[in-house]
PDB file of C-alpha atoms and ligand atoms in Angstrom:
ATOM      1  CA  UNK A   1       0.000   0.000   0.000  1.00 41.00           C
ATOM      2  CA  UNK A   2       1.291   3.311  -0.913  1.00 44.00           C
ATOM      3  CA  UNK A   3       1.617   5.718   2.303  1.00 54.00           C
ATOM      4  CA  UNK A   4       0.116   8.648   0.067  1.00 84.00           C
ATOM      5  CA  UNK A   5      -3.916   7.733   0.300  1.00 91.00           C
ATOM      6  CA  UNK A   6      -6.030  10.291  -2.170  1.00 95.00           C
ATOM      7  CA  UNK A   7      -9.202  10.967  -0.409  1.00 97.00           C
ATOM      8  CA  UNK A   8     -12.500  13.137  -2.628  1.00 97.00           C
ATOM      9  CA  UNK A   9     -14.354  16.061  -0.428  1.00 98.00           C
ATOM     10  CA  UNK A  10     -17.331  16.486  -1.429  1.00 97.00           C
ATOM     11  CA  UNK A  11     -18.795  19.306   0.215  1.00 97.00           C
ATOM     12  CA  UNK A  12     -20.143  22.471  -0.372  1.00 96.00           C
ATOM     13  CA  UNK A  13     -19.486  24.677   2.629  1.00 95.00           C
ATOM     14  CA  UNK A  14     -16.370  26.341   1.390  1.00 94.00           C
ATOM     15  CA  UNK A  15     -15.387  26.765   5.574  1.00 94.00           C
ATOM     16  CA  UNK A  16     -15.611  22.992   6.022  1.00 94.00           C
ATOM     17  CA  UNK A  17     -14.010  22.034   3.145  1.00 95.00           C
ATOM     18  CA  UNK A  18     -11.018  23.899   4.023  1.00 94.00           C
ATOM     19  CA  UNK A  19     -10.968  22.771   7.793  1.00 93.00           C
ATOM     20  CA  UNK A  20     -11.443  19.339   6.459  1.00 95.00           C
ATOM     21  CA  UNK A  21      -8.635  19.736   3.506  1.00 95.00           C
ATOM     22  CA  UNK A  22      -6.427  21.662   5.707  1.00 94.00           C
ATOM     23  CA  UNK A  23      -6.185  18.949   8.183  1.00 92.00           C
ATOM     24  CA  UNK A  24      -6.263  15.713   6.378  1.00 94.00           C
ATOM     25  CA  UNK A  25      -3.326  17.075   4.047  1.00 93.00           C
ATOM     26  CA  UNK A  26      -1.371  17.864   7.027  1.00 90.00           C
ATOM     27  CA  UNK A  27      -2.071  14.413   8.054  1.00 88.00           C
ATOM     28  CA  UNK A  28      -0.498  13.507   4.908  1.00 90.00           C
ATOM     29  CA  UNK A  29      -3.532  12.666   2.270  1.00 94.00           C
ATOM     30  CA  UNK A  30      -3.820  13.615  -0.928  1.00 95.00           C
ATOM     31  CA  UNK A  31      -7.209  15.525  -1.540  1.00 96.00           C
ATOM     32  CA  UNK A  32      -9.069  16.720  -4.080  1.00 97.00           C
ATOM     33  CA  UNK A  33     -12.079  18.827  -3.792  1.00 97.00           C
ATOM     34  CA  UNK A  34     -15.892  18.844  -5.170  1.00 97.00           C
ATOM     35  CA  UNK A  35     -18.730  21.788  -4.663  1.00 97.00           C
ATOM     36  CA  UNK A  36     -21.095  19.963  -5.411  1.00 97.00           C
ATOM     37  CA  UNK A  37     -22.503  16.248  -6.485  1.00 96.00           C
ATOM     38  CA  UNK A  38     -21.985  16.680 -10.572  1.00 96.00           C
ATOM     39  CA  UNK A  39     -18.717  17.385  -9.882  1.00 96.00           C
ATOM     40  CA  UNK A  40     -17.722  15.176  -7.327  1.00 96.00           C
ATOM     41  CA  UNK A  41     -19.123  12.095  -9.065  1.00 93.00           C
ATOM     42  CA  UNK A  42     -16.777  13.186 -11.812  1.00 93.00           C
ATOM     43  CA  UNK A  43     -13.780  13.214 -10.139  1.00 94.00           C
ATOM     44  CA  UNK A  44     -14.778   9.742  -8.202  1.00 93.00           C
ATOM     45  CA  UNK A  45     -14.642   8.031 -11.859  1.00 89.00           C
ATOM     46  CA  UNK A  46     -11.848  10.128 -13.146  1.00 91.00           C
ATOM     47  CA  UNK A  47      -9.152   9.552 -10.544  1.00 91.00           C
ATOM     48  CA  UNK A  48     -11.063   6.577  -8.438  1.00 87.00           C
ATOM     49  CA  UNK A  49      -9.812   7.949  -4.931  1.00 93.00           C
ATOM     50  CA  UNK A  50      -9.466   5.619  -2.028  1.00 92.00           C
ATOM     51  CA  UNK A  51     -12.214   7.363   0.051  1.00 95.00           C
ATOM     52  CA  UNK A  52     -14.874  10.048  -0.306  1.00 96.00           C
ATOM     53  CA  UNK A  53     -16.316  12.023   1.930  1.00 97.00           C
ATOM     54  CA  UNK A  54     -19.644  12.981   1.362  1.00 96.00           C
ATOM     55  CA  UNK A  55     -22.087  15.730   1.996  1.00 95.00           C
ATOM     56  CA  UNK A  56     -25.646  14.898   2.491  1.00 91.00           C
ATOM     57  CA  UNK A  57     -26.713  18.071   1.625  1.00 92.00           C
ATOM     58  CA  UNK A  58     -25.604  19.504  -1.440  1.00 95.00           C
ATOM     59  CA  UNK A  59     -26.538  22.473  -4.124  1.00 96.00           C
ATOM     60  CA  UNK A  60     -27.548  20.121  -6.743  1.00 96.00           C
ATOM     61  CA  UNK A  61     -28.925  17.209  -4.941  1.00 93.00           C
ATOM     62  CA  UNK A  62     -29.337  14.448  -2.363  1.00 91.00           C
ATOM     63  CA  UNK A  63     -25.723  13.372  -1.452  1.00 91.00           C
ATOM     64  CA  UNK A  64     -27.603   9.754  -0.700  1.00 90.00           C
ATOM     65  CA  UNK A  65     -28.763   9.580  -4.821  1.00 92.00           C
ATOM     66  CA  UNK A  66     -24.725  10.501  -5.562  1.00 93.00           C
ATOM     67  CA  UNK A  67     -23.570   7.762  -3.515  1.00 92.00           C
ATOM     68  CA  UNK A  68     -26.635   5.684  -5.480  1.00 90.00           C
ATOM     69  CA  UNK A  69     -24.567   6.559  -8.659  1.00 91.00           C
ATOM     70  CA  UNK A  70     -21.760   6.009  -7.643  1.00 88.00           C
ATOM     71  CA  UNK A  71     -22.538   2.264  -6.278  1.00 85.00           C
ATOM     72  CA  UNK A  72     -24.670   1.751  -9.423  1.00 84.00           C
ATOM     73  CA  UNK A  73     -21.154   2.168 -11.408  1.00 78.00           C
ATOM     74  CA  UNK A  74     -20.033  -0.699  -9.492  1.00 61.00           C
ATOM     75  CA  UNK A  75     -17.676   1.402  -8.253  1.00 72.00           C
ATOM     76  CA  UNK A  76     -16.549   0.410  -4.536  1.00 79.00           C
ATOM     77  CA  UNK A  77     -14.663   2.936  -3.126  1.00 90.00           C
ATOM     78  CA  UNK A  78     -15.515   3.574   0.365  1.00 91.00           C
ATOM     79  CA  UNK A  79     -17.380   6.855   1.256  1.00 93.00           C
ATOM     80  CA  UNK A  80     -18.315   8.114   4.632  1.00 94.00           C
ATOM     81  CA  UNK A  81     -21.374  10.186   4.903  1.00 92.00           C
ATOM     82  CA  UNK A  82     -21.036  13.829   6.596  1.00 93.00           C
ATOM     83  CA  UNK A  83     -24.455  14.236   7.743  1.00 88.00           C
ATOM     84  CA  UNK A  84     -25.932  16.736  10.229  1.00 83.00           C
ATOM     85  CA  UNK A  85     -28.363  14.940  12.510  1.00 73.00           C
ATOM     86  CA  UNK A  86     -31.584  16.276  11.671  1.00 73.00           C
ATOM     87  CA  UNK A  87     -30.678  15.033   8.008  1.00 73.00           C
ATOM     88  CA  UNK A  88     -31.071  11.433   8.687  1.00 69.00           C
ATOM     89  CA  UNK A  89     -33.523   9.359   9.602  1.00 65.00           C
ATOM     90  CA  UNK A  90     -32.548   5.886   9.243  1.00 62.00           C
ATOM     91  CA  UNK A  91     -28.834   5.401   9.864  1.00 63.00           C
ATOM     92  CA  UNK A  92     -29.023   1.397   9.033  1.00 63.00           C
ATOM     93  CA  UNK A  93     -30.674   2.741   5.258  1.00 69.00           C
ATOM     94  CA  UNK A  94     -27.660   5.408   5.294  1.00 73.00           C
ATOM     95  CA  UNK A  95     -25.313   1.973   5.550  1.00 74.00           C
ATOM     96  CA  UNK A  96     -27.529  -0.029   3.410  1.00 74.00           C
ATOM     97  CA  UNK A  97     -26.952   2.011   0.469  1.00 78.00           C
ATOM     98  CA  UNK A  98     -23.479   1.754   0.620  1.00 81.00           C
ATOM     99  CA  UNK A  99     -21.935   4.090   2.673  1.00 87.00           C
ATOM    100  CA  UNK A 100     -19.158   2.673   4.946  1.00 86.00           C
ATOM    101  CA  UNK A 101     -19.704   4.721   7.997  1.00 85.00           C
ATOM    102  CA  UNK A 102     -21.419   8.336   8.612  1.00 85.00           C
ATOM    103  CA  UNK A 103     -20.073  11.017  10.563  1.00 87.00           C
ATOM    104  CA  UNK A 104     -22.461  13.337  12.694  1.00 86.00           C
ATOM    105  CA  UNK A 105     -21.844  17.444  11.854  1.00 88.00           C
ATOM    106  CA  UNK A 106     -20.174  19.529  13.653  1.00 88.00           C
ATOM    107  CA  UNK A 107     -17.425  16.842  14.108  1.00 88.00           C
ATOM    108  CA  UNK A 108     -13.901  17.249  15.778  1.00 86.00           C
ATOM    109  CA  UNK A 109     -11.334  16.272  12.991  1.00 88.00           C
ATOM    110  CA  UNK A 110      -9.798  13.838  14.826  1.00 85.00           C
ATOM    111  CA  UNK A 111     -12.603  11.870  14.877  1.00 86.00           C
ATOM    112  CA  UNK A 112     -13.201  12.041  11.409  1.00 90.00           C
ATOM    113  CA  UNK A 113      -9.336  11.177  10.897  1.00 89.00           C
ATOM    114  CA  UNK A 114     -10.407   8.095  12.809  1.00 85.00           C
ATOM    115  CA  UNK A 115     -13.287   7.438  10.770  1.00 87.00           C
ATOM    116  CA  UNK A 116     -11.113   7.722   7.578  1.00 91.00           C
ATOM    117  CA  UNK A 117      -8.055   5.503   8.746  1.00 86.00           C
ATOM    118  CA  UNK A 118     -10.430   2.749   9.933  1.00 81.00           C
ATOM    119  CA  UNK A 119     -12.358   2.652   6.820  1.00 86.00           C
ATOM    120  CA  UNK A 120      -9.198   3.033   4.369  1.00 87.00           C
ATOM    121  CA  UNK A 121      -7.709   0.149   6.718  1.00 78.00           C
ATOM    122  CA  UNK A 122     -10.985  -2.278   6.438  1.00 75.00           C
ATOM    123  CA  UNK A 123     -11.082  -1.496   3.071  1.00 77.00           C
ATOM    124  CA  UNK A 124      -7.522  -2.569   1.202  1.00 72.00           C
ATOM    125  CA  UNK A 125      -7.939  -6.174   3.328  1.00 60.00           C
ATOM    126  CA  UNK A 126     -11.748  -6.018   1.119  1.00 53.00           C
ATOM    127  CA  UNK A 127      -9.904  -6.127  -2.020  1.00 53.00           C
ATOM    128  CA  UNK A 128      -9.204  -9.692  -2.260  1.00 58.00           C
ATOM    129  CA  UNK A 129     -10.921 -12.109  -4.556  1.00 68.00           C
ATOM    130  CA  UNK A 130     -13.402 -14.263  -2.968  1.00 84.00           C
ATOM    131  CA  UNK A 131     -13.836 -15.795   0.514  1.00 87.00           C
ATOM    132  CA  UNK A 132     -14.408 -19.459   0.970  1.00 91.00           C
ATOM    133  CA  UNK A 133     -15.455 -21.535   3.826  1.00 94.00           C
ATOM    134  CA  UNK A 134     -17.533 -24.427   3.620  1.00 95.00           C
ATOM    135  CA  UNK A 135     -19.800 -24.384   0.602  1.00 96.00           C
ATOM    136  CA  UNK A 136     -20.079 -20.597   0.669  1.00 96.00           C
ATOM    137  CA  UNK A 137     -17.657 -18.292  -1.552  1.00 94.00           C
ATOM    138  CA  UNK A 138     -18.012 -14.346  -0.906  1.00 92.00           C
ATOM    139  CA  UNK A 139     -17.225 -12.598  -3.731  1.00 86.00           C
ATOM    140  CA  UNK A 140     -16.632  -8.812  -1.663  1.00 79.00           C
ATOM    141  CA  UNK A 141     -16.562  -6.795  -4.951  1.00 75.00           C
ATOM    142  CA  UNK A 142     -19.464  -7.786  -5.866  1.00 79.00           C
ATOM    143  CA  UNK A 143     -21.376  -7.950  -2.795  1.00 84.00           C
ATOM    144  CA  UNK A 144     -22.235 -11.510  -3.451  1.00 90.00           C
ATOM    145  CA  UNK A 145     -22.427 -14.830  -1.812  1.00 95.00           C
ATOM    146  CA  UNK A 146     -22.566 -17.784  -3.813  1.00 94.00           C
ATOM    147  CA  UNK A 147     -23.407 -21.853  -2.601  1.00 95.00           C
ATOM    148  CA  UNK A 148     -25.054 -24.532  -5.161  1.00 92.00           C
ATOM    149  CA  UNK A 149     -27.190 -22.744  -7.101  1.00 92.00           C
ATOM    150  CA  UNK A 150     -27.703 -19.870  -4.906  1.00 94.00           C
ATOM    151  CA  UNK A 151     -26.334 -16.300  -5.475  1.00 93.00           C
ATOM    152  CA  UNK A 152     -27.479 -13.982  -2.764  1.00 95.00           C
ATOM    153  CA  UNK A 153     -26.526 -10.589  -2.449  1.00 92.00           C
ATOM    154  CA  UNK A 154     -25.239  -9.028   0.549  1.00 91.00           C
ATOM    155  CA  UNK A 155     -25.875  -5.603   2.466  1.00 88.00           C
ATOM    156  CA  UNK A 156     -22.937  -3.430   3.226  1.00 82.00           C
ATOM    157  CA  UNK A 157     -22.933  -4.320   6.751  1.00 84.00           C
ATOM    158  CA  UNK A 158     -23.806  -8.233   6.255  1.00 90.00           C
ATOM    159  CA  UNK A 159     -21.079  -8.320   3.943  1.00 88.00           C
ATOM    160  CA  UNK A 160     -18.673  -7.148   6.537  1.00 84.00           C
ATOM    161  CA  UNK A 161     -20.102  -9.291   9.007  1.00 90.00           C
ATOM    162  CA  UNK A 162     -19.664 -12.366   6.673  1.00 93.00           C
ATOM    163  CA  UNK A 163     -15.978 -11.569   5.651  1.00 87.00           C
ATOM    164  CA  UNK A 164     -14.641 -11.259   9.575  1.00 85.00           C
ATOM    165  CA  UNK A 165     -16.296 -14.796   9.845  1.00 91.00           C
ATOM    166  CA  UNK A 166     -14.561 -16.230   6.913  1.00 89.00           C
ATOM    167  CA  UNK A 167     -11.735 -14.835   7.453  1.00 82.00           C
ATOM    168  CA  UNK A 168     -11.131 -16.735  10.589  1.00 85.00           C
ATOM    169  CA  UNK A 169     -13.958 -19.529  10.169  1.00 89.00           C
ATOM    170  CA  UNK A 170     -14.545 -21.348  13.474  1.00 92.00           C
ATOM    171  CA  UNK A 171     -13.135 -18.654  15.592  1.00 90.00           C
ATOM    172  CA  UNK A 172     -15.160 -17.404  18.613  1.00 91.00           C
ATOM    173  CA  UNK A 173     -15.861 -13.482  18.272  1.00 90.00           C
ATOM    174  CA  UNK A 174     -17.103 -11.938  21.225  1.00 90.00           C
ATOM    175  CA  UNK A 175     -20.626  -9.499  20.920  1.00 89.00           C
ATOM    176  CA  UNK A 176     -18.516  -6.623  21.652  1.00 82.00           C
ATOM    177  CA  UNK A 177     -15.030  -7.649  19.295  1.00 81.00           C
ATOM    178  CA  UNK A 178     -18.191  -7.680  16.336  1.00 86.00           C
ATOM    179  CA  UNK A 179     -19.776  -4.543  17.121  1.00 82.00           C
ATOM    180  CA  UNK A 180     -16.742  -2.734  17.279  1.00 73.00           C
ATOM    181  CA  UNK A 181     -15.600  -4.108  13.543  1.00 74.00           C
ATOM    182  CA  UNK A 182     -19.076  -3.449  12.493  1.00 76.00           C
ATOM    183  CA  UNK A 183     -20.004  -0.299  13.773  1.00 73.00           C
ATOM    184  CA  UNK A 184     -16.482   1.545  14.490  1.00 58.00           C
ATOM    185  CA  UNK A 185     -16.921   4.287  16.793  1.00 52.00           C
ATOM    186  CA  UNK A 186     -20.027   2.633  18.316  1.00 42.00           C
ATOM    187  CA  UNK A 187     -21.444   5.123  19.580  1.00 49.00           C
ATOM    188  CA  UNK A 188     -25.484   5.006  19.716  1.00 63.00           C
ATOM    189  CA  UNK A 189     -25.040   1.458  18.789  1.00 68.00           C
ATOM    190  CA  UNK A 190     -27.548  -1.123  21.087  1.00 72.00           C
ATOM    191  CA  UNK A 191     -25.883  -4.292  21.831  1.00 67.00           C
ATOM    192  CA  UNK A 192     -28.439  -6.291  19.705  1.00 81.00           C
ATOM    193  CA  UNK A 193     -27.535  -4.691  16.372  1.00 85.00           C
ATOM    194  CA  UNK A 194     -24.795  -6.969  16.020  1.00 88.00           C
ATOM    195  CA  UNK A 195     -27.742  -9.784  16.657  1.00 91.00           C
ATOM    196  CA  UNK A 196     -29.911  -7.810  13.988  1.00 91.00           C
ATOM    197  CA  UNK A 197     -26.999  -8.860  11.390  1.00 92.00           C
ATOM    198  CA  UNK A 198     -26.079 -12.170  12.486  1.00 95.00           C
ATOM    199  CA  UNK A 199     -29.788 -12.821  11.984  1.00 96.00           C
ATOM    200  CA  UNK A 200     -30.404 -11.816   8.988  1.00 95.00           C
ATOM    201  CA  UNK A 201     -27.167 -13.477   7.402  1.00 96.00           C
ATOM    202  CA  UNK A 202     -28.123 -17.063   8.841  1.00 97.00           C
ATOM    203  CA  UNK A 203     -31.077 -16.446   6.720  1.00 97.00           C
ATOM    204  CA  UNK A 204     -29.438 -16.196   4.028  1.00 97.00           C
ATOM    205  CA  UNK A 205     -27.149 -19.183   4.427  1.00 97.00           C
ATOM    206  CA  UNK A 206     -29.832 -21.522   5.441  1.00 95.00           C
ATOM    207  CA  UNK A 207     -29.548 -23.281   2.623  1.00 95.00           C
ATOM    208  CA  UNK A 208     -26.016 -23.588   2.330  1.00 97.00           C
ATOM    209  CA  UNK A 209     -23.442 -25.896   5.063  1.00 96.00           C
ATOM    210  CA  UNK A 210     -22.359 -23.098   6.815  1.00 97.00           C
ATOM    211  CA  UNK A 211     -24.074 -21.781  10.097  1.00 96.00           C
ATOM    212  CA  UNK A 212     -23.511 -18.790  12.619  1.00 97.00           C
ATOM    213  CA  UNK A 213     -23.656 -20.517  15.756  1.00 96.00           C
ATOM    214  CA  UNK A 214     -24.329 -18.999  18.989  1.00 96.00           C
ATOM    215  CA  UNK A 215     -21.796 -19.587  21.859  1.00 94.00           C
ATOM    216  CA  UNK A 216     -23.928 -18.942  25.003  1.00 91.00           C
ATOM    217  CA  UNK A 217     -22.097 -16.048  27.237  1.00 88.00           C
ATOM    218  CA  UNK A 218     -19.074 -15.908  25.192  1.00 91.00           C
ATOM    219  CA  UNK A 219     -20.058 -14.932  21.192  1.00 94.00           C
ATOM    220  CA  UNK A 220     -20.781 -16.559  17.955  1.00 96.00           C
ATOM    221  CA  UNK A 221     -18.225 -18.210  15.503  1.00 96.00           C
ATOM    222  CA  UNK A 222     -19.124 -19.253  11.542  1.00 96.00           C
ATOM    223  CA  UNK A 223     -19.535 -23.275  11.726  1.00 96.00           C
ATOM    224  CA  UNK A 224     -19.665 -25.872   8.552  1.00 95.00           C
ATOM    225  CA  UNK A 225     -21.933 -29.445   8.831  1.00 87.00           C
ATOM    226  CA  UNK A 226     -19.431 -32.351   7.246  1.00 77.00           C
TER     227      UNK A 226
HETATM  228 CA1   CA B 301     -24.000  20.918   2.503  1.00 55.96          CA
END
């Protein structure tokens, strides 16, 4: 991995822009700048950063239909949502439409330095092939999980879920050792939410030899029947 990571702005308060550009170049990034949506979903093709940042709110739309185009593209670079709080209602949707993680305005900028290390960090271990345990392969690009004749497609957050399991099949993870990989700064984040995911991905692999099992007191770990 190169040390020089090139991260897209895309924001359209000229103040914040400049705290945020100001600050994450002294860190050492490489950034390049958007006003507004148009714009910025040029410069995400064009130069395919390793992060965006993205504005809910901008001149010339809905930041949440921009990162729409941008998944639609099957592009995967990893954006993180800059959201005030009245702007969102459904955090989980936020997630589910492929952000990686959201950060709450006003923010201190170490926080969102956090933010952008732990997602730039998840991320280049995402970029392998496929995943394999069992009869299951993940295929993380694509958002896909594939067993027999099944293809199922994964949410953001399921996928994530599904690749710390496979990536050490068998191995006990604790509630809190998930919810901290799954949520990052877990703030505002109930205990079950972790359960909410585990839940809905052992529906999906119901049909396939490989089972989230429960450890009672201690956490779950990702199982295959012989
Ligand atoms: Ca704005």
């Amino acid at each position: 991995m190169t040390n020089t990571q090139h991260i897209l702005c895309i924001e359209d308060e000229v103040d914040i822009q400049e705290i945020i550009a100001y600050n994450l170049r002294r860190a050492g990034y490489k950034l390049s700048l958007a006003s507004d949506g148009i714009k910025g979903l040029a410069l995400a093709q064009t130069q395919t950063p390793d992060l965006i940042l993205l504005d809910i709110m901008l001149p010339d739309g809905d930041g949440r239909d921009f990162l729409r185009s941008i998944r639609s593209k099957n592009n995967n670079i990893p954006v993180i949502v800059m959201t005030a709080r009245s702007e969102i209602s459904d955090r989980v949707d936020l997630l589910d439409i492929g952000a990686d993680d959201y950060i709450i305005k006003p923010f201190e900028f170490v926080e969102l330095e956090a933010r952008c290390r732990a997602v730039l960090r998840r991320h280049s271990g995402q970029n392998q092939q496929a995943l394999s345990y069992g009869d299951i392969t993940v295929y993380p690009l694509s958002a896909l999980i594939e067993f027999g004749n099944h293809k199922i497609s994964l949410r953001n957050r399921e996928l994530r879920l599904l690749e710390i399991f496979c990536n050490s099949p068998e191995i006990l993870f604790s509630k809190e050792q998930l919810t901290d990989r799954l949520f990052l700064i877990s703030d505002e984040v109930t205990e079950n939410a972790v359960e909410v995911y585990i839940g809905r991905l052992r529906k999906k692999l119901l049909q396939s030899n490989v089972t989230i099992e429960t450890v009672r007191g201690i956490g779950y770990r990702l199982m295959k029947y012989e």
